Coordinates of C-alpha atoms in Angstrom, one line a residue:
Chain A
X1 CA 0.1 0.0 -0.1
X2 CA 1.6 3.4 -1.0
X3 CA 1.6 5.9 2.1
X4 CA 1.3 9.5 1.8
X5 CA 2.4 12.4 4.4
X6 CA -0.1 15.2 3.9
X7 CA 1.3 18.5 6.0
X8 CA -1.9 20.6 6.9
X9 CA -4.0 17.4 6.6
X10 CA -6.5 19.1 8.8
X11 CA -6.9 21.9 6.8
X12 CA -9.8 22.6 4.1
X13 CA -7.7 21.3 1.1
X14 CA -5.6 18.9 3.0
X15 CA -8.6 17.0 4.6
X16 CA -10.1 16.5 1.0
X17 CA -6.7 15.6 -0.5
X18 CA -6.4 12.9 2.5
X19 CA -9.9 11.8 1.9
X20 CA -9.2 11.3 -1.8
X21 CA -5.8 9.4 -1.4
X22 CA -7.6 7.0 1.2
X23 CA -10.5 6.5 -1.5
X24 CA -7.6 5.7 -4.0
X25 CA -5.9 3.1 -1.7
X26 CA -3.3 5.2 0.0
X27 CA -2.4 5.1 3.6
X28 CA -2.3 8.6 4.8
X29 CA -0.3 10.5 7.8
X30 CA -1.9 13.7 8.0
X31 CA 0.2 16.4 10.0
X32 CA -1.4 19.4 11.4
X33 CA -0.4 21.8 14.1
X34 CA -4.5 22.8 14.2
X35 CA -3.2 26.4 13.8
X36 CA -5.8 27.0 11.1
X37 CA -7.0 23.4 10.6
X38 CA -9.5 21.6 12.7
X39 CA -10.2 17.9 14.1
X40 CA -13.7 18.7 12.7
X41 CA -12.3 18.6 9.1
X42 CA -11.1 14.8 9.6
X43 CA -13.5 13.6 12.0
X44 CA -15.1 11.5 9.3
X45 CA -11.5 10.0 8.5
X46 CA -10.6 9.1 12.1
X47 CA -12.2 5.6 12.3
X48 CA -10.2 4.6 9.0
X49 CA -7.3 2.6 10.2
X50 CA -5.4 3.7 7.2
X51 CA -5.6 7.3 8.5
X52 CA -3.4 8.9 11.0
X53 CA -3.4 12.4 12.5
X54 CA -0.2 13.8 13.8
X55 CA -0.9 16.9 15.7
X56 CA 2.6 18.5 15.2
X57 CA 4.3 21.6 14.1
X58 CA 6.4 20.9 11.2
X59 CA 8.2 24.2 11.6
X60 CA 9.9 22.4 14.6
X61 CA 11.2 19.6 12.6
X62 CA 9.5 16.3 11.3
X63 CA 10.0 13.2 13.4
X64 CA 11.3 10.2 11.4
X65 CA 10.0 7.6 14.1
X66 CA 6.6 7.1 15.5
X67 CA 3.5 7.5 12.8
X68 CA 6.4 8.3 10.2
X69 CA 8.5 5.3 10.7
X70 CA 8.7 3.1 7.6
X71 CA 8.6 4.1 3.8
X72 CA 6.7 7.3 2.8
X73 CA 6.0 7.5 -1.1
X74 CA 4.8 10.8 -1.5
X75 CA 4.8 14.0 0.6
X76 CA 2.2 16.7 -0.1
X77 CA 3.0 19.9 1.4
X78 CA -0.2 21.8 2.2
X79 CA 0.5 23.2 5.6
X80 CA 0.0 27.0 5.8
X81 CA -2.5 29.8 6.9
X82 CA -4.0 30.5 3.6
X83 CA -7.1 33.1 3.9
X84 CA -5.7 36.7 4.3
X85 CA -7.2 37.1 7.8
X86 CA -5.5 33.9 9.2
X87 CA -2.0 34.7 7.5
X88 CA -2.3 38.5 8.6
X89 CA -3.0 37.5 12.2
X90 CA -0.1 34.9 12.0
X91 CA 2.6 36.8 9.9
X92 CA 5.8 35.2 11.3
X93 CA 4.3 31.7 11.5
X94 CA 3.1 31.8 7.9
X95 CA 6.5 33.0 7.0
X96 CA 8.3 30.4 9.0
X97 CA 6.0 27.5 7.5
X98 CA 6.6 28.8 4.1
X99 CA 10.5 28.6 4.6
X100 CA 11.6 26.3 7.4
X101 CA 8.2 24.0 7.1
X102 CA 8.9 23.5 3.5
X103 CA 12.5 22.5 4.0
X104 CA 11.4 20.1 6.6
X105 CA 9.0 18.4 4.4
X106 CA 11.5 18.5 1.4
X107 CA 14.0 16.7 3.8
X108 CA 11.5 14.0 4.9
X109 CA 11.1 13.3 1.1
X110 CA 14.7 13.4 0.8
X111 CA 15.0 10.7 4.0
X112 CA 12.8 8.2 1.6
X113 CA 14.5 7.4 -2.0
X114 CA 12.5 7.8 -4.9
X115 CA 9.5 9.6 -3.0
X116 CA 7.7 12.2 -4.5
X117 CA 7.2 15.9 -3.3
X118 CA 4.3 18.2 -4.1
X119 CA 4.3 21.8 -3.0
X120 CA 0.9 23.6 -2.6
X121 CA 1.8 27.0 -4.0
X122 CA -0.7 29.7 -5.1
X123 CA -1.8 32.0 -7.4
X124 CA -0.9 34.8 -4.9
X125 CA 2.9 34.2 -6.3
X126 CA 1.4 36.3 -9.4
X127 CA 0.3 39.0 -6.7
X128 CA -1.5 41.6 -8.6
X129 CA -0.7 40.5 -12.1
X130 CA -0.1 42.9 -15.0
X131 CA -1.3 40.1 -17.5
X132 CA -4.5 38.4 -17.7
X133 CA -4.9 35.4 -17.6
X134 CA -1.7 34.2 -16.1
X135 CA 0.3 31.7 -17.4
X136 CA 3.0 29.8 -15.4
X137 CA 5.8 31.7 -17.1
X138 CA 4.7 35.0 -15.8
X139 CA 7.0 36.2 -12.9
X140 CA 4.6 38.1 -10.9
X141 CA 4.0 41.6 -9.5
X142 CA 4.1 41.0 -5.6
X143 CA 4.7 43.9 -3.0
X144 CA 7.7 42.2 -1.0
X145 CA 7.2 44.6 1.8
X146 CA 3.2 44.8 2.2
X147 CA 1.2 43.0 4.7
X148 CA 0.3 40.2 2.4
X149 CA 4.1 39.4 2.1
X150 CA 4.2 37.1 4.7
X151 CA 2.2 34.7 2.6
X152 CA 3.1 35.6 -1.1
X153 CA 6.9 35.9 -0.3
X154 CA 6.9 32.7 1.8
X155 CA 5.1 30.8 -1.1
X156 CA 7.7 32.4 -3.5
X157 CA 10.4 31.2 -1.3
X158 CA 8.7 27.7 -1.1
X159 CA 8.9 27.6 -4.7
X160 CA 12.4 28.5 -5.1
X161 CA 13.8 26.1 -2.5
X162 CA 11.6 23.3 -3.9
X163 CA 13.4 23.9 -7.3
X164 CA 16.6 24.2 -5.4
X165 CA 16.1 20.7 -4.0
X166 CA 15.0 19.3 -7.5
X167 CA 18.5 20.8 -9.1
X168 CA 20.8 19.9 -6.2
X169 CA 19.7 16.9 -4.9
X170 CA 17.6 15.6 -7.9
X171 CA 14.5 15.4 -5.8
X172 CA 11.1 14.5 -7.6
X173 CA 9.3 17.6 -6.9
X174 CA 6.3 19.0 -8.2
X175 CA 4.7 22.5 -7.6
X176 CA 1.0 23.4 -8.2
X177 CA -0.1 26.9 -8.2
X178 CA -3.6 26.7 -6.8
X179 CA -6.1 29.4 -7.4
X180 CA -9.2 30.3 -5.2
X181 CA -10.7 26.9 -4.3
X182 CA -14.2 26.5 -2.4
X183 CA -16.3 23.6 -1.2
X184 CA -17.7 21.9 2.0
X185 CA -15.3 22.7 5.0
X186 CA -14.0 25.8 3.8
X187 CA -13.9 27.5 7.2
X188 CA -17.1 29.7 7.6
X189 CA -15.8 33.2 8.3
X190 CA -12.3 32.6 7.3
X191 CA -12.2 35.7 5.2
X192 CA -12.7 34.1 1.6
X193 CA -15.4 35.2 -0.4
X194 CA -17.3 32.1 -1.0
X195 CA -17.2 31.0 2.7
X196 CA -18.0 34.5 3.6
X197 CA -21.0 34.9 1.4
X198 CA -22.3 31.6 2.2
X199 CA -21.9 32.0 6.1
X200 CA -23.4 35.4 5.8
X201 CA -26.3 34.0 3.7
X202 CA -27.1 31.3 6.1
X203 CA -26.9 33.8 9.0
X204 CA -29.2 36.0 7.2
X205 CA -26.6 39.0 7.5
X206 CA -25.8 41.1 4.5
X207 CA -22.9 39.9 2.1
X208 CA -19.8 42.0 2.6
X209 CA -18.1 43.0 -0.6
X210 CA -14.6 44.8 -0.4
X211 CA -14.2 47.7 -2.5
X212 CA -16.6 48.2 -5.5
X213 CA -17.0 44.5 -5.8
X214 CA -15.9 44.6 -9.7
X215 CA -12.8 42.9 -9.0
X216 CA -13.0 39.6 -10.5
X217 CA -12.1 36.1 -9.2
X218 CA -12.1 32.5 -10.6
X219 CA -13.4 29.9 -8.3
X220 CA -12.4 26.0 -8.6
X221 CA -14.5 23.5 -6.8
X222 CA -12.4 21.6 -4.6
X223 CA -13.0 18.1 -6.2
X224 CA -11.8 19.5 -9.4
X225 CA -8.5 21.1 -7.6
X226 CA -7.7 17.8 -5.7
X227 CA -8.2 15.6 -9.2
X228 CA -5.8 18.0 -10.9
X229 CA -3.2 18.3 -8.4
X230 CA -2.9 14.6 -7.9
X231 CA -2.5 14.2 -11.7
X232 CA 0.4 16.7 -11.3
X233 CA 1.9 14.3 -8.6
X234 CA 2.1 11.6 -11.3
X235 CA 3.3 13.8 -14.1
X236 CA 7.2 13.7 -15.0
X237 CA 7.3 17.5 -14.8
X238 CA 8.8 19.8 -12.1
X239 CA 8.0 23.4 -12.7
X240 CA 5.0 25.2 -11.5
X241 CA 1.5 24.2 -12.8
X242 CA -1.7 26.2 -12.5
X243 CA -4.7 24.4 -11.4
X244 CA -7.7 26.6 -11.1
X245 CA -11.0 27.1 -13.0
X246 CA -10.6 30.0 -15.7
X247 CA -14.3 30.9 -15.5
X248 CA -14.2 34.6 -14.4
X249 CA -16.9 36.3 -12.0
X250 CA -16.9 39.8 -10.5
X251 CA -17.4 39.4 -6.8
X252 CA -20.8 41.2 -7.4
X253 CA -21.7 38.6 -9.8
X254 CA -20.8 35.9 -7.1
X255 CA -23.0 37.6 -4.6
X256 CA -25.9 37.2 -7.0
X257 CA -25.5 33.7 -7.4
X258 CA -25.3 33.2 -3.7
X259 CA -28.8 34.8 -3.4
X260 CA -29.9 32.5 -6.2
X261 CA -28.5 29.3 -4.6
X262 CA -29.4 30.4 -1.2
X263 CA -32.7 31.6 -1.9
X264 CA -31.7 34.5 0.2
X265 CA -32.1 38.2 -0.5
X266 CA -29.8 39.8 2.3
X267 CA -28.4 43.1 1.1
X268 CA -24.8 43.7 -0.1
X269 CA -22.5 46.0 2.1
X270 CA -19.3 47.5 0.6
X271 CA -16.3 47.3 3.1
X272 CA -13.1 49.1 2.7
X273 CA -10.6 47.2 0.2
X274 CA -7.7 45.4 1.8
X275 CA -4.2 46.6 1.1
X276 CA -2.7 45.1 -2.0
X277 CA -6.0 43.2 -2.9
X278 CA -5.6 41.9 -6.5
X279 CA -8.0 43.4 -9.1
X280 CA -8.0 40.1 -11.1
X281 CA -6.8 36.7 -10.9
X282 CA -7.5 34.0 -13.7
X283 CA -5.4 31.0 -14.5
X284 CA -4.2 30.1 -17.7
X285 CA -4.8 26.4 -17.7
X286 CA -3.3 25.4 -21.2
X287 CA -0.3 23.5 -19.4
X288 CA -2.5 21.5 -17.1
X289 CA -4.8 20.4 -20.0
X290 CA -1.9 19.6 -22.4
X291 CA 0.2 17.8 -19.8
X292 CA -2.4 16.3 -17.5
X293 CA -5.5 16.3 -19.8
X294 CA -7.1 18.0 -16.7
X295 CA -9.9 20.8 -16.9
X296 CA -12.6 21.5 -14.4
X297 CA -16.0 19.9 -14.5
X298 CA -18.1 21.5 -11.8
X299 CA -19.5 24.8 -12.7
X300 CA -20.0 27.6 -10.1
X301 CA -23.7 27.1 -9.6
X302 CA -23.5 23.6 -9.1
X303 CA -20.4 23.7 -6.6
X304 CA -22.2 26.5 -4.6
X305 CA -25.3 24.2 -4.1
X306 CA -23.0 21.5 -3.1
X307 CA -21.3 23.7 -0.8
X308 CA -24.3 25.2 0.4
X309 CA -25.8 21.7 1.4
X310 CA -22.6 21.1 3.5
X311 CA -22.7 24.3 5.1
X312 CA -26.3 23.9 6.2
X313 CA -25.6 20.5 7.6
X314 CA -22.6 21.7 9.3
X315 CA -24.7 24.6 10.7
X316 CA -27.3 22.2 11.9
X317 CA -24.6 20.1 13.7
Chain B
X1 CA 31.0 52.4 23.8
X2 CA 28.0 51.2 21.6
X3 CA 28.3 47.7 20.3
X4 CA 27.5 46.3 16.7
X5 CA 27.1 42.8 15.5
X6 CA 27.9 42.6 11.9
X7 CA 26.9 38.9 10.5
X8 CA 29.1 38.2 7.2
X9 CA 31.7 40.6 9.0
X10 CA 34.4 38.8 7.1
X11 CA 32.8 39.3 3.8
X12 CA 33.7 42.2 1.1
X13 CA 30.9 44.6 2.6
X14 CA 30.7 43.3 6.0
X15 CA 34.8 43.9 6.4
X16 CA 34.5 47.5 5.4
X17 CA 31.4 48.0 7.5
X18 CA 33.1 46.7 10.5
X19 CA 36.3 48.9 9.6
X20 CA 34.1 52.0 9.6
X21 CA 32.2 51.0 12.8
X22 CA 35.5 50.8 14.5
X23 CA 36.7 54.1 13.2
X24 CA 33.5 55.6 14.4
X25 CA 33.8 54.4 18.0
X26 CA 32.0 51.1 18.1
X27 CA 32.9 47.8 19.3
X28 CA 32.4 45.3 16.8
X29 CA 31.6 41.4 16.8
X30 CA 31.7 40.2 13.4
X31 CA 30.1 36.7 12.8
X32 CA 31.1 34.6 9.6
X33 CA 31.2 31.0 8.7
X34 CA 33.8 31.8 6.1
X35 CA 31.8 30.2 3.4
X36 CA 32.5 33.1 1.1
X37 CA 34.1 35.5 3.5
X38 CA 37.8 35.2 4.3
X39 CA 40.1 35.9 7.2
X40 CA 42.2 37.8 5.0
X41 CA 39.4 40.4 4.8
X42 CA 39.5 41.1 8.5
X43 CA 43.5 40.6 9.0
X44 CA 44.2 44.2 9.4
X45 CA 41.3 44.7 12.1
X46 CA 42.4 41.6 14.4
X47 CA 44.9 43.2 16.6
X48 CA 42.3 45.7 17.5
X49 CA 40.9 44.9 21.1
X50 CA 37.5 46.3 19.8
X51 CA 37.0 43.8 17.3
X52 CA 36.1 40.0 17.7
X53 CA 35.5 37.6 14.9
X54 CA 33.4 34.8 15.7
X55 CA 33.4 32.0 13.1
X56 CA 30.1 30.5 13.3
X57 CA 27.3 29.7 11.1
X58 CA 24.2 31.7 11.9
X59 CA 21.8 29.5 10.3
X60 CA 22.6 27.1 13.4
X61 CA 21.4 29.9 15.7
X62 CA 23.4 32.9 17.3
X63 CA 24.4 32.1 20.8
X64 CA 23.7 34.9 23.3
X65 CA 26.7 33.8 25.4
X66 CA 30.4 33.8 24.8
X67 CA 31.3 37.1 22.6
X68 CA 27.8 38.1 22.3
X69 CA 27.0 38.2 26.0
X70 CA 26.1 41.5 27.3
X71 CA 24.5 44.6 25.4
X72 CA 24.3 44.6 21.6
X73 CA 23.2 48.1 20.0
X74 CA 22.9 47.2 16.3
X75 CA 22.7 44.2 14.3
X76 CA 23.8 44.8 10.7
X77 CA 22.8 41.6 8.7
X78 CA 25.1 41.1 5.9
X79 CA 25.7 37.3 5.8
X80 CA 25.0 35.7 2.3
X81 CA 26.8 34.6 -0.7
X82 CA 26.4 37.6 -3.0
X83 CA 28.0 37.2 -6.4
X84 CA 26.2 34.8 -8.9
X85 CA 28.8 32.2 -9.0
X86 CA 29.0 32.1 -5.4
X87 CA 25.2 31.6 -4.7
X88 CA 24.7 29.5 -7.6
X89 CA 27.2 26.9 -6.4
X90 CA 25.5 27.2 -2.9
X91 CA 21.9 27.5 -3.6
X92 CA 20.1 25.7 -0.5
X93 CA 22.9 27.4 1.7
X94 CA 21.9 30.9 0.3
X95 CA 18.1 30.4 0.9
X96 CA 19.0 29.2 4.4
X97 CA 20.8 32.3 5.5
X98 CA 18.2 34.4 4.0
X99 CA 15.3 33.1 5.7
X100 CA 16.4 31.3 8.8
X101 CA 19.9 33.4 9.2
X102 CA 17.8 36.6 9.0
X103 CA 15.3 35.3 11.6
X104 CA 18.2 34.4 13.9
X105 CA 19.7 38.0 13.5
X106 CA 16.0 39.2 14.2
X107 CA 15.7 37.4 17.2
X108 CA 19.2 38.7 18.6
X109 CA 18.0 42.3 17.9
X110 CA 14.7 41.2 19.8
X111 CA 16.5 40.0 22.8
X112 CA 18.3 43.3 23.2
X113 CA 15.6 45.9 23.8
X114 CA 15.8 49.0 21.7
X115 CA 18.5 47.8 19.4
X116 CA 18.5 48.7 15.9
X117 CA 18.5 46.0 13.1
X118 CA 19.7 46.4 9.4
X119 CA 19.1 44.1 6.7
X120 CA 21.5 44.0 3.7
X121 CA 18.8 43.7 0.9
X122 CA 19.8 44.3 -2.7
X123 CA 18.8 45.5 -6.2
X124 CA 18.1 41.9 -6.9
X125 CA 14.5 42.2 -5.7
X126 CA 13.9 44.3 -8.7
X127 CA 15.1 41.3 -10.8
X128 CA 15.1 42.2 -14.4
X129 CA 13.3 45.5 -13.9
X130 CA 10.6 46.7 -16.3
X131 CA 11.0 50.5 -15.1
X132 CA 14.4 52.6 -15.3
X133 CA 15.5 53.9 -12.7
X134 CA 14.0 51.7 -9.9
X135 CA 12.5 53.5 -7.2
X136 CA 11.8 51.7 -3.7
X137 CA 8.0 51.3 -4.6
X138 CA 8.6 49.2 -7.8
X139 CA 7.5 45.7 -6.8
X140 CA 10.2 44.0 -9.0
X141 CA 10.3 41.4 -12.0
X142 CA 11.9 38.3 -10.4
X143 CA 11.6 34.5 -11.7
X144 CA 10.5 32.7 -8.7
X145 CA 11.8 29.5 -10.0
X146 CA 15.1 30.4 -11.8
X147 CA 18.5 29.5 -11.0
X148 CA 18.8 33.0 -9.6
X149 CA 15.9 32.5 -7.2
X150 CA 18.0 31.3 -4.7
X151 CA 19.4 34.7 -3.8
X152 CA 16.6 36.8 -5.3
X153 CA 13.8 35.2 -3.4
X154 CA 15.9 34.6 -0.2
X155 CA 16.2 38.6 -0.1
X156 CA 12.7 39.1 -0.7
X157 CA 11.5 36.7 2.0
X158 CA 14.3 38.4 3.9
X159 CA 12.7 41.9 3.6
X160 CA 9.3 40.3 4.2
X161 CA 10.2 38.8 7.7
X162 CA 12.0 42.0 8.6
X163 CA 8.8 44.0 8.0
X164 CA 6.8 41.3 9.9
X165 CA 9.0 41.5 12.9
X166 CA 8.8 45.6 12.6
X167 CA 5.0 45.3 12.5
X168 CA 4.5 42.4 14.9
X169 CA 7.1 43.3 17.6
X170 CA 8.1 46.8 17.0
X171 CA 11.5 46.2 16.2
X172 CA 13.6 49.1 15.0
X173 CA 14.4 47.7 11.7
X174 CA 15.7 49.2 8.6
X175 CA 16.3 47.7 5.0
X176 CA 18.9 48.9 2.5
X177 CA 18.6 47.6 -1.1
X178 CA 22.4 47.5 -2.1
X179 CA 23.3 48.2 -5.7
X180 CA 26.4 46.9 -7.4
X181 CA 29.3 47.8 -5.0
X182 CA 33.0 47.5 -5.8
X183 CA 36.3 48.5 -4.1
X184 CA 39.2 46.6 -2.3
X185 CA 38.6 43.3 -1.1
X186 CA 35.9 42.5 -3.6
X187 CA 37.1 38.9 -3.7
X188 CA 38.9 38.5 -7.3
X189 CA 37.2 36.1 -9.7
X190 CA 34.1 36.2 -7.5
X191 CA 32.2 36.6 -10.7
X192 CA 31.1 40.0 -10.3
X193 CA 32.3 42.3 -13.2
X194 CA 34.4 45.0 -11.5
X195 CA 36.5 42.6 -9.7
X196 CA 36.5 39.9 -12.9
X197 CA 37.8 43.0 -15.1
X198 CA 40.5 44.2 -12.6
X199 CA 41.7 40.6 -12.0
X200 CA 41.9 39.8 -15.7
X201 CA 43.8 43.1 -16.3
X202 CA 46.5 42.3 -13.7
X203 CA 46.9 38.7 -15.0
X204 CA 47.2 40.1 -18.5
X205 CA 44.0 37.8 -19.4
X206 CA 41.3 38.8 -21.6
X207 CA 38.2 40.7 -20.2
X208 CA 35.4 38.5 -20.3
X209 CA 32.1 40.3 -21.3
X210 CA 28.8 38.3 -20.7
X211 CA 26.6 38.8 -23.9
X212 CA 26.8 41.8 -26.0
X213 CA 28.0 43.9 -23.3
X214 CA 25.5 46.4 -23.9
X215 CA 23.6 45.6 -20.6
X216 CA 24.1 48.7 -18.0
X217 CA 25.2 48.6 -14.7
X218 CA 25.7 51.3 -11.9
X219 CA 28.7 51.1 -9.8
X220 CA 29.0 52.3 -6.3
X221 CA 32.2 52.7 -4.6
X222 CA 32.5 50.7 -1.1
X223 CA 33.1 53.8 0.9
X224 CA 30.1 55.6 -0.5
X225 CA 27.9 52.6 0.1
X226 CA 28.8 52.2 3.7
X227 CA 28.4 55.9 4.6
X228 CA 25.0 55.6 3.1
X229 CA 23.7 52.5 4.8
X230 CA 25.0 53.6 8.2
X231 CA 23.1 57.0 7.8
X232 CA 20.1 54.7 7.3
X233 CA 20.7 52.9 10.5
X234 CA 20.1 56.1 12.2
X235 CA 17.3 57.2 10.3
X236 CA 13.4 56.9 11.7
X237 CA 12.5 55.1 8.7
X238 CA 11.7 51.5 8.2
X239 CA 10.9 50.7 4.6
X240 CA 13.6 49.9 2.0
X241 CA 16.2 52.6 0.9
X242 CA 18.3 52.3 -2.4
X243 CA 21.6 53.1 -1.8
X244 CA 23.7 53.0 -5.0
X245 CA 25.3 55.2 -7.6
X246 CA 22.9 56.0 -10.4
X247 CA 25.6 56.8 -13.1
X248 CA 25.0 54.2 -15.7
X249 CA 27.4 52.4 -17.9
X250 CA 27.4 49.7 -20.3
X251 CA 29.8 46.7 -19.5
X252 CA 31.8 47.5 -22.5
X253 CA 32.4 51.0 -21.2
X254 CA 33.7 49.6 -18.0
X255 CA 35.8 47.6 -19.9
X256 CA 37.5 50.7 -21.7
X257 CA 37.9 52.4 -18.2
X258 CA 39.7 49.5 -17.0
X259 CA 42.1 49.4 -19.8
X260 CA 42.4 53.1 -19.3
X261 CA 43.0 52.9 -15.3
X262 CA 45.3 49.8 -15.6
X263 CA 47.2 51.0 -18.5
X264 CA 46.4 47.5 -20.4
X265 CA 44.9 46.3 -23.8
X266 CA 43.9 43.0 -23.1
X267 CA 41.0 42.0 -25.7
X268 CA 37.4 41.7 -24.9
X269 CA 36.0 38.3 -25.1
X270 CA 32.2 37.8 -25.4
X271 CA 30.8 34.7 -23.2
X272 CA 27.3 33.2 -22.9
X273 CA 25.1 35.4 -21.1
X274 CA 23.8 33.9 -17.7
X275 CA 20.2 32.6 -17.3
X276 CA 17.9 35.6 -16.2
X277 CA 20.8 38.2 -16.4
X278 CA 19.3 41.6 -16.1
X279 CA 19.5 44.1 -19.0
X280 CA 19.9 47.1 -17.0
X281 CA 19.6 48.1 -13.1
X282 CA 20.0 51.6 -11.7
X283 CA 18.8 53.2 -8.6
X284 CA 16.6 56.2 -8.1
X285 CA 18.4 57.7 -5.1
X286 CA 15.8 60.5 -4.6
X287 CA 14.7 58.6 -1.2
X288 CA 18.0 58.4 0.1
X289 CA 18.9 62.2 -0.9
X290 CA 15.7 63.5 0.9
X291 CA 15.9 61.3 3.9
X292 CA 19.6 60.9 4.7
X293 CA 21.3 63.8 2.5
X294 CA 23.2 61.2 1.2
X295 CA 24.7 60.9 -2.3
X296 CA 27.8 59.0 -3.6
X297 CA 30.9 61.2 -4.1
X298 CA 33.4 59.0 -5.6
X299 CA 33.2 58.7 -9.4
X300 CA 34.0 55.4 -11.4
X301 CA 37.6 56.4 -12.8
X302 CA 38.5 57.5 -9.2
X303 CA 37.1 54.4 -7.6
X304 CA 38.6 52.1 -10.2
X305 CA 42.1 53.7 -9.5
X306 CA 41.7 52.8 -5.6
X307 CA 40.6 49.5 -6.2
X308 CA 43.3 48.7 -8.9
X309 CA 46.0 50.2 -6.2
X310 CA 44.6 48.0 -3.7
X311 CA 44.4 44.9 -6.1
X312 CA 48.1 45.1 -6.9
X313 CA 49.1 45.5 -3.6
X314 CA 47.1 42.3 -2.8
X315 CA 48.6 40.6 -5.7
X316 CA 52.3 41.4 -4.4
X317 CA 51.2 39.9 -1.3

């Protein structure tokens, strides 16, 4: 049975990834310090004997004994605060997990000859992009000293050190640049727009739109995202690959769809736009299509409906 | 007597900085792992009882006992491989000192209440810039996964974590973006163009020009650079400040000046241009002029003459 280590395995993406790996016959060790992840995200996996949750901060190192004794076939490095409010409140911690945590995950891979490594990078490496859509060859437009740099620069550093381990040690590394992803278990009120809106709709609160709401986003349903990044893990390709949904919506359009899907009509309130909030972010997924034969299949209304059902069920307890 | 810690204190810039601090009445503890620094750079300081060299790798932590027991008033963080051949040969080490080394230097500052911190950042954070000259507000054009990213992204991360310590802990931090600096003790053959040319001229070898030689550089004499960055250490300002010489020369023009100053006429040979070699790099120093009243005073011919004399003396032993 192949065995995977998922750092951040009790987070939104990490928990979906663990679930999919288990369904595909992997053993999974999830490592999480529960800083932004939660036990609730993996509650449904804890009875599976092939799933282990190790509550641990990978910045302190990754022990090669205990649950990690024995062969590891793949290391999927997803540990990091990922929503702006979460990383802005944990600036130094976010920098540390991007640099030191990534290096520890690379060293774990290196300790297992032939193991594969996947870095969860992000569209944030493109910053506030000057080209649209963004291809992987775009170098980005990131403010190195702005408040968001604790995340953006940490992820750019993580890409750089991943490539350095590939070049220096011949490690079988992969880098996925993840665009806006949503779905069940995206923490309510974590500050990302889909979870904000769904939570507000359920509570009967107004939908908060930052700025004029004309900034655009592309939203990828989590099942599509996980399928894409697992395809990348199998590919003989080491440079970054965008995995995201290129369908573009303004934040106001999303608000309307949330009204439609939830059958609510709470008003929209405009709030101050955060510093360095990108105007636009949309993946060019030509590379993923050609390299992996991957494309998203869940449209936004369908994905919002699935998410809304899950949020309702969770709200009911 | 105020006391400064200079990481990378046995390097080119670090040794000049230590020398100037001693001359201004500071005690100096230089920390260097001698990876690219050398004992020769500080040989002339070792008899000064106010100078201590601690041979140590700051990535492993900075001990608060031994030479560092007692009050530290300023931490000047200059440790890093800095020339392309040096950092390309030490990719992971360069990333580590940029991230982990910087954090250890910040923690040393934090352990000394009221102490000041200066990060040696670099014009490399601008990458291959799309604007000319570069002001501090330019976000840069850096390839996060290219070979040079081990240096560029490490320095961008270093800026981000420096700002995070300022914002989170109120640390009195300063960031200097150093442009091409040259002068005595710039390691011969370290791959930077002024030291390359002077060394080649002295040896009677052809001057090696990468590509067509029409890429431009601005060269700052080391005394000007050190004077500028020490002025910044005193300023109530926490965002990055360019310190460099805005006079622009093509690499071919520099080669001619080297011929002139050295009285040699060795031919020019063109070699392959390195990956992601910037076409142009030139500081806008308006901020340094206004904030610090600083401007460079040594012109290129003068600086080349001083450097040439020092190189000749060193070559004679």
